[in-house]
PDB file of C-alpha atoms in Angstrom:
ATOM      1  CA  ILE H   1      33.692  17.208  -1.091  1.00  0.00           C
ATOM      2  CA  SER H   2      34.387  17.455  -4.787  1.00  0.00           C
ATOM      3  CA  GLY H   3      34.446  14.952  -7.599  1.00  0.00           C
ATOM      4  CA  THR H   4      33.055  14.100 -11.007  1.00  0.00           C
ATOM      5  CA  ALA H   5      29.460  13.215 -11.749  1.00  0.00           C
ATOM      6  CA  GLN H   6      29.238  10.495 -14.369  1.00  0.00           C
ATOM      7  CA  GLY H   7      25.607  11.420 -14.953  1.00  0.00           C
ATOM      8  CA  LEU H   8      22.624  12.931 -13.149  1.00  0.00           C
ATOM      9  CA  VAL H   9      19.022  12.515 -14.223  1.00  0.00           C
ATOM     10  CA  ASN H  10      15.851  14.169 -12.957  1.00  0.00           C
ATOM     11  CA  THR H  11      12.587  12.441 -12.028  1.00  0.00           C
ATOM     12  CA  GLY H  12      11.580  12.397 -15.684  1.00  0.00           C
ATOM     13  CA  SER H  13      14.788  10.476 -16.571  1.00  0.00           C
ATOM     14  CA  PHE H  14      16.163  13.498 -18.434  1.00  0.00           C
ATOM     15  CA  LYS H  15      19.972  13.512 -18.210  1.00  0.00           C
ATOM     16  CA  PHE H  16      21.027  17.059 -17.346  1.00  0.00           C
ATOM     17  CA  LEU H  17      24.640  16.458 -16.295  1.00  0.00           C
ATOM     18  CA  GLU H  18      27.330  14.134 -17.617  1.00  0.00           C
ATOM     19  CA  ASN H  19      31.054  13.816 -16.776  1.00  0.00           C
ATOM     20  CA  SER H  20      31.091  17.145 -14.955  1.00  0.00           C
ATOM     21  CA  ALA H  21      32.907  18.406 -11.882  1.00  0.00           C
ATOM     22  CA  ILE H  22      30.716  18.612  -8.771  1.00  0.00           C
ATOM     23  CA  GLN H  23      31.022  20.044  -5.291  1.00  0.00           C
ATOM     24  CA  VAL H  24      28.890  18.821  -2.384  1.00  0.00           C
ATOM     25  CA  ASN H  25      28.308  21.206   0.504  1.00  0.00           C
ATOM     26  CA  ASP H  26      26.812  20.624   3.923  1.00  0.00           C
ATOM     27  CA  TYR H  27      23.569  22.278   4.996  1.00  0.00           C
ATOM     28  CA  ARG H  28      25.422  25.420   6.160  1.00  0.00           C
ATOM     29  CA  GLY H  29      26.433  26.350   2.627  1.00  0.00           C
ATOM     30  CA  SER H  30      29.788  27.409   1.246  1.00  0.00           C
ATOM     31  CA  THR H  31      31.501  30.170  -0.722  1.00  0.00           C
ATOM     32  CA  PHE H  32      30.920  28.289  -3.976  1.00  0.00           C
ATOM     33  CA  GLY H  33      27.673  29.767  -5.355  1.00  0.00           C
ATOM     34  CA  GLN H  34      26.771  27.546  -8.323  1.00  0.00           C
ATOM     35  CA  GLY H  35      26.383  23.884  -9.061  1.00  0.00           C
ATOM     36  CA  ASN H  36      25.933  22.815  -5.432  1.00  0.00           C
ATOM     37  CA  LEU H  37      24.387  19.480  -4.655  1.00  0.00           C
ATOM     38  CA  ILE H  38      22.730  19.000  -1.282  1.00  0.00           C
ATOM     39  CA  VAL H  39      21.993  15.429  -0.312  1.00  0.00           C
ATOM     40  CA  LYS H  40      19.427  14.946   2.422  1.00  0.00           C
ATOM     41  CA  GLN H  41      18.217  11.714   3.891  1.00  0.00           C
ATOM     42  CA  ASP H  42      14.455  11.510   4.225  1.00  0.00           C
ATOM     43  CA  VAL H  43      13.708  10.252   7.701  1.00  0.00           C
ATOM     44  CA  VAL H  44      10.233   9.123   8.679  1.00  0.00           C
ATOM     45  CA  VAL H  45       9.270  10.770  11.959  1.00  0.00           C
ATOM     46  CA  THR H  46       5.996   8.909  12.371  1.00  0.00           C
ATOM     47  CA  ALA H  47       3.151   7.380  10.428  1.00  0.00           C
ATOM     48  CA  PHE H  48      -0.625   7.491  10.817  1.00  0.00           C
ATOM     49  CA  ALA H  49      -3.191   4.913   9.734  1.00  0.00           C
ATOM     50  CA  TRP H  50      -6.984   4.923   9.779  1.00  0.00           C
ATOM     51  CA  ALA H  51      -9.987   3.033   8.468  1.00  0.00           C
ATOM     52  CA  THR H  52     -12.319   4.885   6.119  1.00  0.00           C
ATOM     53  CA  GLN H  53     -15.170   3.594   8.294  1.00  0.00           C
ATOM     54  CA  SER H  54     -14.159   3.296  11.924  1.00  0.00           C
ATOM     55  CA  GLU H  55     -17.533   1.777  12.815  1.00  0.00           C
ATOM     56  CA  ILE H  56     -18.969  -1.105  10.793  1.00  0.00           C
ATOM     57  CA  PHE H  57     -22.555  -2.367  11.081  1.00  0.00           C
ATOM     58  CA  ASN H  58     -22.471  -6.074  10.229  1.00  0.00           C
ATOM     59  CA  THR H  59     -25.666  -7.428   8.745  1.00  0.00           C
ATOM     60  CA  ALA H  60     -23.871  -9.965   6.539  1.00  0.00           C
ATOM     61  CA  PHE H  61     -24.661 -12.826   8.915  1.00  0.00           C
ATOM     62  CA  VAL H  62     -28.415 -12.187   8.416  1.00  0.00           C
ATOM     63  CA  GLY H  63     -28.214 -12.191   4.624  1.00  0.00           C
ATOM     64  CA  GLY H  64     -26.800  -8.745   3.956  1.00  0.00           C
ATOM     65  CA  PRO H  65     -23.674  -8.061   1.902  1.00  0.00           C
ATOM     66  CA  ASP H  66     -20.131  -8.258   3.260  1.00  0.00           C
ATOM     67  CA  ILE H  67     -18.925  -4.855   4.414  1.00  0.00           C
ATOM     68  CA  THR H  68     -15.371  -3.807   3.526  1.00  0.00           C
ATOM     69  CA  THR H  69     -13.505  -0.666   4.509  1.00  0.00           C
ATOM     70  CA  PRO H  70     -10.047   0.339   3.252  1.00  0.00           C
ATOM     71  CA  ILE H  71      -7.286   1.177   5.688  1.00  0.00           C
ATOM     72  CA  SER H  72      -5.095   4.080   4.609  1.00  0.00           C
ATOM     73  CA  ALA H  73      -1.794   5.373   5.948  1.00  0.00           C
ATOM     74  CA  VAL H  74       0.501   8.352   5.531  1.00  0.00           C
ATOM     75  CA  ALA H  75       4.123   8.904   6.541  1.00  0.00           C
ATOM     76  CA  VAL H  76       5.369  12.178   8.059  1.00  0.00           C
ATOM     77  CA  TYR H  77       8.966  13.045   7.189  1.00  0.00           C
ATOM     78  CA  ALA H  78      11.502  15.129   9.128  1.00  0.00           C
ATOM     79  CA  ASN H  79      12.420  17.086   5.986  1.00  0.00           C
ATOM     80  CA  PRO H  80       9.803  19.835   5.527  1.00  0.00           C
ATOM     81  CA  ASP H  81      10.460  19.794   1.774  1.00  0.00           C
ATOM     82  CA  THR H  82       9.148  16.237   1.536  1.00  0.00           C
ATOM     83  CA  ALA H  83       5.402  16.037   1.129  1.00  0.00           C
ATOM     84  CA  ASN H  84       3.585  13.653   3.417  1.00  0.00           C
ATOM     85  CA  ALA H  85       2.473  10.842   1.143  1.00  0.00           C
ATOM     86  CA  PRO H  86       0.312   7.743   1.191  1.00  0.00           C
ATOM     87  CA  ILE H  87       2.346   4.639   1.991  1.00  0.00           C
ATOM     88  CA  ASN H  88       2.104   0.910   1.417  1.00  0.00           C
ATOM     89  CA  ILE H  89       1.215  -1.019   4.556  1.00  0.00           C
ATOM     90  CA  VAL H  90       0.638  -4.597   5.599  1.00  0.00           C
ATOM     91  CA  CYS H  91      -2.156  -5.265   8.061  1.00  0.00           C
ATOM     92  CA  SER H  92      -2.698  -8.025  10.600  1.00  0.00           C
ATOM     93  CA  MET H  93      -4.554  -8.508  13.853  1.00  0.00           C
ATOM     94  CA  TYR H  94      -2.949  -7.554  17.160  1.00  0.00           C
ATOM     95  CA  ASP H  95      -5.043 -10.271  18.816  1.00  0.00           C
ATOM     96  CA  ASP H  96      -6.066 -13.394  16.866  1.00  0.00           C
ATOM     97  CA  ALA H  97      -9.267 -13.581  18.941  1.00  0.00           C
ATOM     98  CA  ASP H  98     -10.441 -10.423  17.138  1.00  0.00           C
ATOM     99  CA  LYS H  99     -10.897 -12.511  13.959  1.00  0.00           C
ATOM    100  CA  ASP H 100     -14.284 -13.404  15.475  1.00  0.00           C
ATOM    101  CA  TYR H 101     -15.355  -9.803  14.794  1.00  0.00           C
ATOM    102  CA  VAL H 102     -13.555  -8.707  11.626  1.00  0.00           C
ATOM    103  CA  GLU H 103     -11.100 -10.105   9.085  1.00  0.00           C
ATOM    104  CA  VAL H 104      -8.172  -8.306   7.489  1.00  0.00           C
ATOM    105  CA  TYR H 105      -6.657  -8.858   4.051  1.00  0.00           C
ATOM    106  CA  ASN H 106      -3.833  -7.240   2.091  1.00  0.00           C
ATOM    107  CA  GLN H 107      -3.876  -6.527  -1.623  1.00  0.00           C
ATOM    108  CA  GLY H 108      -1.375  -4.558  -3.705  1.00  0.00           C
ATOM    109  CA  GLY H 109       0.201  -2.547  -0.867  1.00  0.00           C
ATOM    110  CA  ASN H 110      -3.203  -1.707   0.603  1.00  0.00           C
ATOM    111  CA  CYS H 111      -5.178  -3.414   3.316  1.00  0.00           C
ATOM    112  CA  TYR H 112      -8.830  -3.806   4.124  1.00  0.00           C
ATOM    113  CA  ALA H 113     -11.038  -4.758   7.048  1.00  0.00           C
ATOM    114  CA  ARG H 114     -14.109  -6.823   6.231  1.00  0.00           C
ATOM    115  CA  VAL H 115     -17.054  -8.272   8.120  1.00  0.00           C
ATOM    116  CA  THR H 116     -18.775 -11.334   6.649  1.00  0.00           C
ATOM    117  CA  ALA H 117     -21.477 -13.839   7.542  1.00  0.00           C
ATOM    118  CA  SER H 118     -18.904 -15.801   9.586  1.00  0.00           C
ATOM    119  CA  GLN H 119     -18.560 -12.918  12.077  1.00  0.00           C
ATOM    120  CA  SER H 120     -21.754 -12.705  14.124  1.00  0.00           C
ATOM    121  CA  LYS H 121     -20.413 -10.847  17.175  1.00  0.00           C
ATOM    122  CA  GLY H 122     -19.908  -7.175  17.826  1.00  0.00           C
ATOM    123  CA  SER H 123     -17.000  -5.503  19.583  1.00  0.00           C
ATOM    124  CA  SER H 124     -16.484  -2.078  21.058  1.00  0.00           C
ATOM    125  CA  LEU H 125     -12.809  -2.186  20.016  1.00  0.00           C
ATOM    126  CA  VAL H 126     -10.870  -4.241  17.507  1.00  0.00           C
ATOM    127  CA  ASN H 127      -7.292  -3.079  16.980  1.00  0.00           C
ATOM    128  CA  ILE H 128      -5.848  -3.821  13.558  1.00  0.00           C
ATOM    129  CA  LYS H 129      -2.066  -3.535  13.189  1.00  0.00           C
ATOM    130  CA  ALA H 130      -0.899  -1.547  10.121  1.00  0.00           C
ATOM    131  CA  THR H 131       2.831  -2.108   9.588  1.00  0.00           C
ATOM    132  CA  PHE H 132       4.991   0.293   7.574  1.00  0.00           C
ATOM    133  CA  LEU H 133       8.635  -0.414   6.620  1.00  0.00           C
ATOM    134  CA  GLY H 134       8.580  -3.369   9.009  1.00  0.00           C
ATOM    135  CA  ALA H 135       9.249  -0.967  11.889  1.00  0.00           C
ATOM    136  CA  TYR H 136       6.166   1.151  12.466  1.00  0.00           C
ATOM    137  CA  ASN H 137       3.198  -0.747  13.953  1.00  0.00           C
ATOM    138  CA  ILE H 138       0.205   1.572  13.900  1.00  0.00           C
ATOM    139  CA  PRO H 139      -3.027   0.602  15.690  1.00  0.00           C
ATOM    140  CA  VAL H 140      -6.204   1.123  13.696  1.00  0.00           C
ATOM    141  CA  PRO H 141      -9.273   0.902  15.957  1.00  0.00           C
ATOM    142  CA  ILE H 142     -12.565  -0.355  14.540  1.00  0.00           C
ATOM    143  CA  LYS H 143     -15.910  -0.836  16.285  1.00  0.00           C
ATOM    144  CA  VAL H 144     -18.155  -3.608  14.975  1.00  0.00           C
ATOM    145  CA  TRP H 145     -21.906  -3.372  15.488  1.00  0.00           C
ATOM    146  CA  VAL H 146     -24.333  -6.283  15.073  1.00  0.00           C
ATOM    147  CA  PRO H 147     -28.077  -6.304  15.571  1.00  0.00           C
ATOM    148  CA  GLU H 148     -29.112  -7.950  18.853  1.00  0.00           C
ATOM    149  CA  GLU H 149     -32.600  -8.736  17.639  1.00  0.00           C
ATOM    150  CA  LEU H 150     -34.024  -8.977  14.181  1.00  0.00           C
ATOM    151  CA  TYR H 151     -37.716  -8.770  13.371  1.00  0.00           C
ATOM    152  CA  VAL H 152     -39.299  -9.476  10.032  1.00  0.00           C
ATOM    153  CA  TYR H 153     -42.842  -8.271   9.428  1.00  0.00           C
ATOM    154  CA  SER H 154     -45.018  -9.300   6.556  1.00  0.00           C
ATOM    155  CA  SER H 155     -48.378  -7.983   5.551  1.00  0.00           C
ATOM    156  CA  ALA H 156     -50.768 -10.261   3.764  1.00  0.00           C
TER     157      ALA H 156
END
């Protein structure tokens, strides 16, 4: 394929080509040795998500502070030249009943899991759904611990 490039800029918005002839070759190359432009589509192969703390000890319901942990994600691309990078995700609960154990909120492309005084139950597994590009639903497991008994001692 050949044609004319009206203008090409780099990532720093520096224009390095204007009204110039171009030739586009496929991945196998060609006999033309200079000025080639290879266009590759970045395809996400998979994505991973995780909570910074996969186990949360909730003491908020007995007067302690709310506990919040960020949920992070990274995309893995088919093109080896593309670095795996953090991605924006939206989180929700797979099962609404799990809101009894932990709550999820989204803020600025990031999401967080939080336990508060309103959650007084523990769970061996809460699955949070981290969604990327509307197509990848990634389970993020969290275990929530709560004290079964609480003793307060005072010395006079």
